[in-house]
mmCIF file of C-alpha atoms in Angstrom:
data_model
loop_
_atom_site.group_PDB
_atom_site.id
_atom_site.type_symbol
_atom_site.label_atom_id
_atom_site.label_comp_id
_atom_site.label_asym_id
_atom_site.label_seq_id
_atom_site.Cartn_x
_atom_site.Cartn_y
_atom_site.Cartn_z
ATOM 1 C CA MET F 29 26.035 52.494 -22.544
ATOM 2 C CA VAL F 30 23.822 49.818 -24.034
ATOM 3 C CA ILE F 31 20.130 49.963 -23.289
ATOM 4 C CA TYR F 32 18.387 46.622 -23.528
ATOM 5 C CA SER F 33 14.779 46.389 -24.464
ATOM 6 C CA ASP F 34 12.233 45.061 -22.020
ATOM 7 C CA THR F 35 11.696 41.991 -24.216
ATOM 8 C CA VAL F 36 15.369 40.979 -24.130
ATOM 9 C CA ILE F 37 15.417 41.299 -20.344
ATOM 10 C CA LYS F 38 12.262 39.160 -20.059
ATOM 11 C CA ILE F 39 13.772 36.483 -22.314
ATOM 12 C CA ILE F 40 17.042 36.385 -20.369
ATOM 13 C CA THR F 41 15.201 36.282 -17.036
ATOM 14 C CA SER F 42 12.946 33.510 -18.312
ATOM 15 C CA PHE F 43 15.943 31.507 -19.481
ATOM 16 C CA LEU F 44 17.610 31.906 -16.075
ATOM 17 C CA ILE F 45 14.407 30.855 -14.291
ATOM 18 C CA LEU F 46 14.184 27.794 -16.530
ATOM 19 C CA ILE F 47 17.799 26.799 -15.830
ATOM 20 C CA LEU F 48 17.291 27.394 -12.099
ATOM 21 C CA GLY F 49 14.118 25.271 -12.170
ATOM 22 C CA LEU F 50 15.892 22.391 -13.910
ATOM 23 C CA VAL F 51 18.827 22.479 -11.493
ATOM 24 C CA LEU F 52 16.551 22.857 -8.477
ATOM 25 C CA ALA F 53 14.390 19.932 -9.611
ATOM 26 C CA ASN F 54 17.410 17.655 -9.968
ATOM 27 C CA VAL F 55 18.977 18.684 -6.655
ATOM 28 C CA LEU F 56 15.743 18.423 -4.662
ATOM 29 C CA SER F 57 14.770 15.115 -6.284
ATOM 30 C CA ASN F 58 18.179 13.656 -5.385
ATOM 31 C CA ILE F 59 17.722 14.825 -1.785
ATOM 32 C CA LEU F 60 14.220 13.327 -1.690
ATOM 33 C CA ARG F 61 15.551 10.069 -3.150
ATOM 34 C CA LYS F 62 18.179 9.853 -0.377
ATOM 35 C CA VAL F 63 15.610 10.637 2.327
ATOM 36 C CA LEU F 64 13.189 8.004 1.025
ATOM 37 C CA LYS F 65 15.995 5.467 0.697
ATOM 38 C CA GLU F 66 17.075 6.221 4.291
ATOM 39 C CA ALA F 67 13.490 5.726 5.452
ATOM 40 C CA GLU F 68 13.353 2.435 3.499
ATOM 41 C CA ILE F 69 9.928 3.214 2.078
ATOM 42 C CA ASN F 70 10.130 0.400 -0.499
ATOM 43 C CA LYS F 71 10.886 -2.214 2.172
ATOM 44 C CA ILE F 72 8.112 -0.967 4.439
ATOM 45 C CA LEU F 73 5.519 -0.988 1.646
ATOM 46 C CA ALA F 74 6.699 -4.379 0.393
ATOM 47 C CA LYS F 75 6.408 -5.812 3.886
ATOM 48 C CA GLN F 76 3.081 -4.224 4.853
ATOM 49 C CA PHE F 77 1.172 -4.160 1.567
ATOM 50 C CA LYS F 78 3.082 -6.656 -0.598
ATOM 51 C CA ILE F 79 3.907 -3.916 -3.126
ATOM 52 C CA LYS F 80 6.752 -4.948 -5.419
ATOM 53 C CA ILE F 81 7.154 -1.721 -7.374
ATOM 54 C CA SER F 82 9.634 1.000 -6.512
ATOM 55 C CA VAL F 83 7.477 3.632 -4.852
ATOM 56 C CA GLU F 84 10.569 5.736 -4.178
ATOM 57 C CA ASN F 85 11.205 6.233 -7.887
ATOM 58 C CA TYR F 86 7.584 7.143 -8.584
ATOM 59 C CA LEU F 87 7.472 9.711 -5.783
ATOM 60 C CA VAL F 88 10.799 11.237 -6.796
ATOM 61 C CA ASN F 89 9.769 11.473 -10.457
ATOM 62 C CA ILE F 90 6.384 13.008 -9.623
ATOM 63 C CA PHE F 91 8.124 15.565 -7.405
ATOM 64 C CA LYS F 92 10.685 16.361 -10.107
ATOM 65 C CA TYR F 93 8.048 16.864 -12.802
ATOM 66 C CA LEU F 94 5.968 19.077 -10.517
ATOM 67 C CA ILE F 95 8.989 21.344 -10.105
ATOM 68 C CA TYR F 96 9.539 21.292 -13.884
ATOM 69 C CA PHE F 97 5.900 22.253 -14.377
ATOM 70 C CA ALA F 98 6.128 25.076 -11.817
ATOM 71 C CA ALA F 99 9.287 26.386 -13.502
ATOM 72 C CA ALA F 100 7.608 26.267 -16.914
ATOM 73 C CA ILE F 101 4.591 28.183 -15.618
ATOM 74 C CA THR F 102 6.875 30.765 -14.009
ATOM 75 C CA VAL F 103 8.757 31.173 -17.296
ATOM 76 C CA LEU F 104 5.519 31.626 -19.224
ATOM 77 C CA ASN F 105 4.321 34.197 -16.689
ATOM 78 C CA GLN F 106 7.646 36.020 -16.957
ATOM 79 C CA LEU F 107 7.271 36.142 -20.732
ATOM 80 C CA GLY F 108 3.866 37.735 -20.277
ATOM 81 C CA ILE F 109 1.719 34.922 -21.601
ATOM 82 C CA PRO F 110 -1.811 35.419 -20.220
ATOM 83 C CA THR F 111 -3.111 33.111 -17.515
ATOM 84 C CA PHE F 112 -5.935 32.050 -19.820
ATOM 85 C CA ILE F 113 -3.406 30.263 -22.027
ATOM 86 C CA LEU F 114 -1.801 28.691 -18.959
ATOM 87 C CA ARG F 115 -5.186 27.364 -17.892
ATOM 88 C CA ILE F 116 -5.726 25.888 -21.340
ATOM 89 C CA ILE F 117 -2.291 24.241 -21.208
ATOM 90 C CA PHE F 118 -3.070 22.834 -17.757
ATOM 91 C CA LEU F 119 -6.451 21.550 -18.960
ATOM 92 C CA VAL F 120 -4.823 19.836 -21.952
ATOM 93 C CA ILE F 121 -2.269 18.174 -19.671
ATOM 94 C CA VAL F 122 -5.024 16.971 -17.322
ATOM 95 C CA ILE F 123 -6.997 15.559 -20.263
ATOM 96 C CA ILE F 124 -3.901 13.756 -21.558
ATOM 97 C CA VAL F 125 -3.258 12.246 -18.123
ATOM 98 C CA ILE F 126 -6.888 11.103 -17.860
ATOM 99 C CA VAL F 127 -6.686 9.507 -21.314
ATOM 100 C CA PHE F 128 -3.499 7.670 -20.294
ATOM 101 C CA ILE F 129 -5.154 6.416 -17.107
ATOM 102 C CA VAL F 130 -8.258 5.243 -18.971
ATOM 103 C CA LEU F 131 -6.141 3.456 -21.569
ATOM 104 C CA ALA F 132 -4.050 1.841 -18.837
ATOM 105 C CA PHE F 133 -7.124 0.467 -17.063
ATOM 106 C CA LYS F 134 -9.284 -0.464 -20.063
ATOM 107 C CA ASP F 135 -8.237 -4.133 -19.929
ATOM 108 C CA TRP F 136 -7.819 -4.293 -16.183
ATOM 109 C CA ILE F 137 -11.354 -3.289 -15.180
ATOM 110 C CA PRO F 138 -13.206 -6.090 -17.082
ATOM 111 C CA ASN F 139 -10.792 -8.633 -15.601
ATOM 112 C CA LEU F 140 -11.462 -7.253 -12.126
ATOM 113 C CA VAL F 141 -15.235 -7.435 -12.623
ATOM 114 C CA SER F 142 -14.949 -10.983 -13.992
ATOM 115 C CA GLY F 143 -12.816 -11.994 -11.034
ATOM 116 C CA PHE F 144 -15.389 -10.663 -8.577
ATOM 117 C CA TYR F 145 -18.153 -12.473 -10.488
ATOM 118 C CA ILE F 146 -16.287 -15.782 -10.381
ATOM 119 C CA TYR F 147 -15.491 -15.283 -6.698
ATOM 120 C CA LYS F 148 -19.086 -14.446 -5.732
ATOM 121 C CA THR F 149 -20.800 -17.160 -7.783
ATOM 122 C CA GLN F 150 -18.257 -19.830 -6.791
ATOM 123 C CA LYS F 151 -18.587 -21.448 -10.239
ATOM 124 C CA ILE F 152 -14.843 -22.020 -10.309
ATOM 125 C CA LYS F 153 -13.025 -23.060 -7.173
ATOM 126 C CA THR F 154 -9.338 -23.257 -6.361
ATOM 127 C CA GLY F 155 -7.864 -26.393 -7.890
ATOM 128 C CA ASP F 156 -10.493 -26.772 -10.654
ATOM 129 C CA THR F 157 -9.204 -27.598 -14.125
ATOM 130 C CA ILE F 158 -10.524 -25.378 -16.891
ATOM 131 C CA ILE F 159 -10.714 -26.861 -20.405
ATOM 132 C CA MET F 160 -11.204 -24.503 -23.344
ATOM 133 C CA ASN F 161 -11.558 -25.731 -26.942
ATOM 134 C CA GLY F 162 -10.165 -29.131 -26.039
ATOM 135 C CA TYR F 163 -7.002 -27.835 -24.354
#
């Protein structure tokens, strides 16, 4: 009779949880994709709010990555990694997401402010020709 150490059992269990999380994420995201497609979310949002992006894909991907993240946290807990380290990992991920958002909007925000300024001051009206450096 072979006696396995506690560490080997934890590693095997963690691996199985990881595989189950990956499979579950793919299956549930495919189900969510079908439900959202049936509900015609993209058509409704395009009609009501003039949104031209695929909201279905964004929602499905966010859902899938949340399941991946939950599976990864479960695996780390199974391996016995302290929750302090998990909190640090979560904090790093949040900081990275905030940096990505700030970098995505760094050019957009000044354009938005300029647009509001032009709109409020009425210095440029619809149909005006703008000449810059002779062009």
